[in-house]
Short mmCIF file of C-alpha atoms and ligand atoms in Angstrom, two decimals:
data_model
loop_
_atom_site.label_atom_id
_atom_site.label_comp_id
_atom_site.label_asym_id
_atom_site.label_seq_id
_atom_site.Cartn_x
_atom_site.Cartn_y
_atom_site.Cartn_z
CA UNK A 11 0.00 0.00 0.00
CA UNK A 12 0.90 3.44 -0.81
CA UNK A 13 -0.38 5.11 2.61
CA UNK A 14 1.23 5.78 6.54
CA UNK A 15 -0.92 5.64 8.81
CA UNK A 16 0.13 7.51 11.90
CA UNK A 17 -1.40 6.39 15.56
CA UNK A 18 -1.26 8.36 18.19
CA UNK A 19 -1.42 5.99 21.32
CA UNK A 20 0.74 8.17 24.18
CA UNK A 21 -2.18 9.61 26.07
CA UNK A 22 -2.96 9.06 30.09
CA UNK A 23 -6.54 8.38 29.78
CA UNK A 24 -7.62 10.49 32.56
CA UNK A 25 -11.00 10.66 30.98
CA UNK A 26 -11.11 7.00 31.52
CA UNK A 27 -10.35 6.85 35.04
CA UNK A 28 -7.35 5.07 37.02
CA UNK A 29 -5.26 2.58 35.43
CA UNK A 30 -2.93 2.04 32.46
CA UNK A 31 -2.47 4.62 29.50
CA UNK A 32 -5.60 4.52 27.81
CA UNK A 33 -4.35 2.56 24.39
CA UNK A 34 -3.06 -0.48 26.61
CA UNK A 35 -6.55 -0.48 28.75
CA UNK A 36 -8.39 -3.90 27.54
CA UNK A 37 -11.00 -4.59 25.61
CA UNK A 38 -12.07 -8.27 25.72
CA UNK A 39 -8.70 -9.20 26.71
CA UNK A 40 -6.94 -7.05 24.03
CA UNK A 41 -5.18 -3.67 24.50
CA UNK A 42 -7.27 -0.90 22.36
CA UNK A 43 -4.21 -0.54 20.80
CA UNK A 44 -4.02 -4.04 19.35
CA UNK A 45 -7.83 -3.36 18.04
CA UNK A 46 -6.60 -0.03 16.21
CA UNK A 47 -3.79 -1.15 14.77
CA UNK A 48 -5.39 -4.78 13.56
CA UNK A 49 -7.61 -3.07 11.90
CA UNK A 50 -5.73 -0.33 10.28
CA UNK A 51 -3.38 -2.82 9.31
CA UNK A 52 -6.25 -4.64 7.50
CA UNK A 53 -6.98 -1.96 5.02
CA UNK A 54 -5.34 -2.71 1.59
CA UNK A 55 -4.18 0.65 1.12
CA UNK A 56 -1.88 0.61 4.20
CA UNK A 57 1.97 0.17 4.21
CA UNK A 58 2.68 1.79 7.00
CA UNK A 59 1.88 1.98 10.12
CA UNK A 60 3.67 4.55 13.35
CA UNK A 61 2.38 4.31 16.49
CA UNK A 62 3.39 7.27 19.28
CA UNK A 63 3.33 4.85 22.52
CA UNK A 64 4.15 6.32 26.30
CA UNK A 65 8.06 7.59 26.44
CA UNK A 66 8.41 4.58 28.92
CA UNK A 67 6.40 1.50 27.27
CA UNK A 68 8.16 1.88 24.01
CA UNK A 69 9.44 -1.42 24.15
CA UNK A 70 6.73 -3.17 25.05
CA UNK A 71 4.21 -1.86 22.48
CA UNK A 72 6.27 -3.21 19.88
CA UNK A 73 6.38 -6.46 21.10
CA UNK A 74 3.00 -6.73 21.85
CA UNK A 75 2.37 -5.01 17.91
CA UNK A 76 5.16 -7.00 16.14
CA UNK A 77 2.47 -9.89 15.57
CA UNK A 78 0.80 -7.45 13.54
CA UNK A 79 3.34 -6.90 10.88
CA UNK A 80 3.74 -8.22 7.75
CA UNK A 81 6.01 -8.34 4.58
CA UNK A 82 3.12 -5.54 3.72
CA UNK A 83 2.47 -3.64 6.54
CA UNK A 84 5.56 -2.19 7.95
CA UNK A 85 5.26 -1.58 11.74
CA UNK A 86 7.39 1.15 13.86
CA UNK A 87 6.79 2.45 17.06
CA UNK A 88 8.11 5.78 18.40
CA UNK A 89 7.90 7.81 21.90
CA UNK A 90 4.74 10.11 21.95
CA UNK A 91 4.83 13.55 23.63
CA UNK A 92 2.80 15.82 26.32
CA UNK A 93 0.00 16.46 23.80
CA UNK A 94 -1.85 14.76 21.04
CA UNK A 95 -0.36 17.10 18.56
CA UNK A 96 3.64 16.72 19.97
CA UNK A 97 2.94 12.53 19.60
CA UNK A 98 1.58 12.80 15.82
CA UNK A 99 4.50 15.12 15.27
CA UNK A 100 6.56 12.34 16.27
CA UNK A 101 5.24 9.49 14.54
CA UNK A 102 4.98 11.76 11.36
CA UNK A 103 8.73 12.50 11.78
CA UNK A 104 9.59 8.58 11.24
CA UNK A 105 7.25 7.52 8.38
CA UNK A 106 9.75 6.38 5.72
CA UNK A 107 9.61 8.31 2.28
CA UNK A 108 8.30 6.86 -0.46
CA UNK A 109 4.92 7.24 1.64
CA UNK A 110 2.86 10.38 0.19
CA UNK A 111 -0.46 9.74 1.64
CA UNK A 112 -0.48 9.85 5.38
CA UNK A 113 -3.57 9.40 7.78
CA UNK A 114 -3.84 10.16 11.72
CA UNK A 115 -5.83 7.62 13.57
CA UNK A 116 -6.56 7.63 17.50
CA UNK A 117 -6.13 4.19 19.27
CA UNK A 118 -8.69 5.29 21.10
CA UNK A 119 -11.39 4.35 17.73
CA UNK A 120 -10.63 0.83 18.66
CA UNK A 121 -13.26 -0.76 16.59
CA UNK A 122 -12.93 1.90 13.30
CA UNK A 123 -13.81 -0.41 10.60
CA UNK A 124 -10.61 -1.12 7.86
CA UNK A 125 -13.50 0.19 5.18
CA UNK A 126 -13.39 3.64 6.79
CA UNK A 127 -9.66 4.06 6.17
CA UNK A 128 -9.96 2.66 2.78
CA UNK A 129 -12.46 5.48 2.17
CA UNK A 130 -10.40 8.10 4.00
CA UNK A 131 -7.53 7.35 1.90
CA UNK A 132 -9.62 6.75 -1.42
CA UNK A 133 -10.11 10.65 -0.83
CA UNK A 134 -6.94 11.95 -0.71
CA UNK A 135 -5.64 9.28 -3.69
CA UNK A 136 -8.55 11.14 -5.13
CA UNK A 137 -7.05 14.90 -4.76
CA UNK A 138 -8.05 16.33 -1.38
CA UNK A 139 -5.48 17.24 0.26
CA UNK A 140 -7.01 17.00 3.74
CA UNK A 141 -10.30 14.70 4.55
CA UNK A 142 -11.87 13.83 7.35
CA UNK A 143 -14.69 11.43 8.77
CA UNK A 144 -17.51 12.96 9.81
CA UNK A 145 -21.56 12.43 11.42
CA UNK A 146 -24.58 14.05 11.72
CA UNK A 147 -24.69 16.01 15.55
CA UNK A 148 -27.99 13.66 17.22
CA UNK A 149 -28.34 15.81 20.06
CA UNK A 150 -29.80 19.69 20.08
CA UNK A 151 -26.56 22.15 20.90
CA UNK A 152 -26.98 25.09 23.16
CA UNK A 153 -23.72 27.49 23.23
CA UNK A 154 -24.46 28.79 27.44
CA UNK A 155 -22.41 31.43 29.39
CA UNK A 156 -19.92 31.34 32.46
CA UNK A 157 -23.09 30.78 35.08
CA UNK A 158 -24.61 27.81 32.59
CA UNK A 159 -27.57 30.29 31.53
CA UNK A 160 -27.67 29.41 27.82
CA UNK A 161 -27.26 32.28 25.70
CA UNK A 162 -28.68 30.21 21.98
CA UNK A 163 -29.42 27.38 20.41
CA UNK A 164 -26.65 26.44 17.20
CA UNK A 165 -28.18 25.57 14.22
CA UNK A 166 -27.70 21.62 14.44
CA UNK A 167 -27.86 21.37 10.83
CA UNK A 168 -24.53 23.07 9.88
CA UNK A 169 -22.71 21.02 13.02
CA UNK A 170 -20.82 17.55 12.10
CA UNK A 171 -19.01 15.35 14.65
CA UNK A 172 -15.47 14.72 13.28
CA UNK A 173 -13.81 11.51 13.77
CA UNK A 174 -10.57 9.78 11.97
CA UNK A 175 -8.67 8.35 10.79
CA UNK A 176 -7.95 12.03 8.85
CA UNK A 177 -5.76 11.71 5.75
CA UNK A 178 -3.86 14.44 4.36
CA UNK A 179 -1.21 14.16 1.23
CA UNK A 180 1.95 14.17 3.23
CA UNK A 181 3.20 18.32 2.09
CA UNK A 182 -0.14 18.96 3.55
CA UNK A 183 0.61 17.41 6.83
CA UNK A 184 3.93 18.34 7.22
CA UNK A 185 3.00 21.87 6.09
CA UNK A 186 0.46 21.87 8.80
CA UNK A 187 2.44 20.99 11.63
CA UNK A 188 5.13 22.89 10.63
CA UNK A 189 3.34 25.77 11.06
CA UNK A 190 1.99 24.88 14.06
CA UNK A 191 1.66 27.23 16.88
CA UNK A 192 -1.27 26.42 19.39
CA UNK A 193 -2.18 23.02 20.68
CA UNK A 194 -4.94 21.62 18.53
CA UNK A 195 -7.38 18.29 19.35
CA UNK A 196 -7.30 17.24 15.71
CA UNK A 197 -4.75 17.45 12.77
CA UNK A 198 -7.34 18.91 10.16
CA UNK A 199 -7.45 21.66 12.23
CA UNK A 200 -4.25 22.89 11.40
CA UNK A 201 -4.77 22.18 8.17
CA UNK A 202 -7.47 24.70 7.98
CA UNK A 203 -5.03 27.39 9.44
CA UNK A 204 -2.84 26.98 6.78
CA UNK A 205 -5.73 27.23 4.15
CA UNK A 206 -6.37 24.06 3.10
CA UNK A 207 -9.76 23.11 1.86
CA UNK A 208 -10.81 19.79 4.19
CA UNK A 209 -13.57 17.68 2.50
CA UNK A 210 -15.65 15.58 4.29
CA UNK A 211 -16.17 11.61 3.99
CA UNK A 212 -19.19 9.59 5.89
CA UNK A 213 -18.03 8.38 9.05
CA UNK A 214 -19.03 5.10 10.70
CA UNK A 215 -20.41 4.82 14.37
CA UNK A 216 -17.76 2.07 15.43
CA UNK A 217 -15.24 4.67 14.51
CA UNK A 218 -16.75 5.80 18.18
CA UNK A 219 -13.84 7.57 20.54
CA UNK A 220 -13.27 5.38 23.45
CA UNK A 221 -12.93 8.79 26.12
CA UNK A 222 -14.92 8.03 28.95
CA UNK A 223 -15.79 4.14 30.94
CA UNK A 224 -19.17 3.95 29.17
CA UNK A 225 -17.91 4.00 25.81
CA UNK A 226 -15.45 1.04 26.36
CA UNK A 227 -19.16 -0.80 28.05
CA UNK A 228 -20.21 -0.02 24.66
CA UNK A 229 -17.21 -0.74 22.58
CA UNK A 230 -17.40 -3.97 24.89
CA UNK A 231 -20.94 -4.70 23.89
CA UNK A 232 -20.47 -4.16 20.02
CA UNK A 233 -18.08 -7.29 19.97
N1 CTP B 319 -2.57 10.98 22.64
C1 CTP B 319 -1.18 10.90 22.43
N2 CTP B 319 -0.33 11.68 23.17
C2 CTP B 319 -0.80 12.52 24.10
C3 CTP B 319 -2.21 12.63 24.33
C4 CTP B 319 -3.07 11.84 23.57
O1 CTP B 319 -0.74 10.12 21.58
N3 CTP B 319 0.08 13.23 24.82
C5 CTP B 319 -3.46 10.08 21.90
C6 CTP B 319 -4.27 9.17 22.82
O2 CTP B 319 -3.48 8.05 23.22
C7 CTP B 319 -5.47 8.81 21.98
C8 CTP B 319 -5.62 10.01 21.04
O3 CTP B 319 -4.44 10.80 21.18
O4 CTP B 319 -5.29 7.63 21.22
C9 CTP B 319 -6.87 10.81 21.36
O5 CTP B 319 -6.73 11.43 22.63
P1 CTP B 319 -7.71 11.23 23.87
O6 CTP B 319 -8.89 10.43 23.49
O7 CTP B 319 -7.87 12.55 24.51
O8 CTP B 319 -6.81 10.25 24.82
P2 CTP B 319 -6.10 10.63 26.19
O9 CTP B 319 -5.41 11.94 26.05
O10 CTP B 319 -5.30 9.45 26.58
O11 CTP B 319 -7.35 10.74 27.19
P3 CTP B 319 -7.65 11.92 28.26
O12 CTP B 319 -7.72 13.20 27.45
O13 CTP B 319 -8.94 11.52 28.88
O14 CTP B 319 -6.49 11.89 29.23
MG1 MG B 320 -6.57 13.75 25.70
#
């Protein structure tokens, strides 16, 4: 395959409660991290995949990964950073060359479905230089002030719930980061500040973010 995929997996999970770093918390028996990457690595398009693990399980991660590898799916594993953005930074620093399509991917989408990437990466193959997943917003949106008295009601219609894996051509992405000067939660965002159009793809539910311990109830349920 022709694409990186990039997976930041470094974070604490404090969303999540005590424990492990999220990405190594289990899911029927299996770290999320094994579920991401499984299924990443399933995706025909995929040659390549970096994971950012925690500065101090480095070695671990890719022995507990190495299973996953293939003669077509090249696996490395690099130390993450103190945010989301410094760990994809990382990982996007070690993705070999001849790789010009690069997507982002949290471990924490455990159960993202290999068709999702495919689609993701379809997109960029296609042109776009920055795509990204997205859903419908279910619930009505109120913006409220400092004391919680809500101040209007966002038009829901307009609203999308991003997910990823994002994909970007790699100048995009390296572009973006480079230029990089606040802390962002996703990589399309930067891509935006540097002018880039971002198009948008269907996401899929099981592309869900594992943040808090209900979702991984769910994600446990979906099995
Ligand atoms: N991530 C990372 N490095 C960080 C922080 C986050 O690689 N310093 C990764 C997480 O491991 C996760 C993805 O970014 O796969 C999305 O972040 P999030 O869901 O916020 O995970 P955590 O930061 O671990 O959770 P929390 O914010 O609840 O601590
Ligand atoms: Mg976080």
């Amino acid at each position: 395959g022709d694409v990186a995929v990039l997976v930041p997996a470094a974070g604490m999970g404090v969303r999540l409660g005590p424990g492990a770093p999220k990405a190594l918390r289990l899911l029927r028996g299996e770290p999320l991290l094994v579920h991401a990457v499984r299924r990443v690595a399933a995706a025909p398009s995929v040659g390549c995949i970096v994971v950012a693990a925690p500065a101090d399980a480095v070695d671990d991660v890719a022995a507990m990964l190495r299973p996953l590898s293939s003669p077509d799916v090249r696996l490395l594993v690099v130390a993450g950073g103190a945010s989301r953005q410094a760990s994809v930074a990382l990982a996007l620093a070690a993705v070999p060359e001849e790789f010009g399509i690069i997507l982002v991917h949290d471990a924490a989408r455990a159960l993202t479905p290999p068709e999702l990437v495919e689609t993701v990466a379809a997109a960029v193959r296609g042109g776009h230089g920055a795509v990204i997943p997205v859903l419908a917003v279910v619930d009505t949106i109120k913006q409220v002030d400092n004391s919680g008295i809500v101040v209007g009601t966002v038009d829901r219609s307009v609203l999308r719930a991003v997910q990823t894996p994002q994909g970007f051509s790699r100048t995009v992405l390296t572009s973006a980061h480079a230029a990089a000067v606040d802390d962002h939660t996703d990589d399309a965002g930067l891509a935006e500040k540097i002018g880039v159009p971002v198009h948008t793809v269907p996401g899929a539910e099981a592309a869900m973010k594992i943040t808090r311990p209900f979702d991984l109830a769910v994600a446990e349920l979906l099995f």
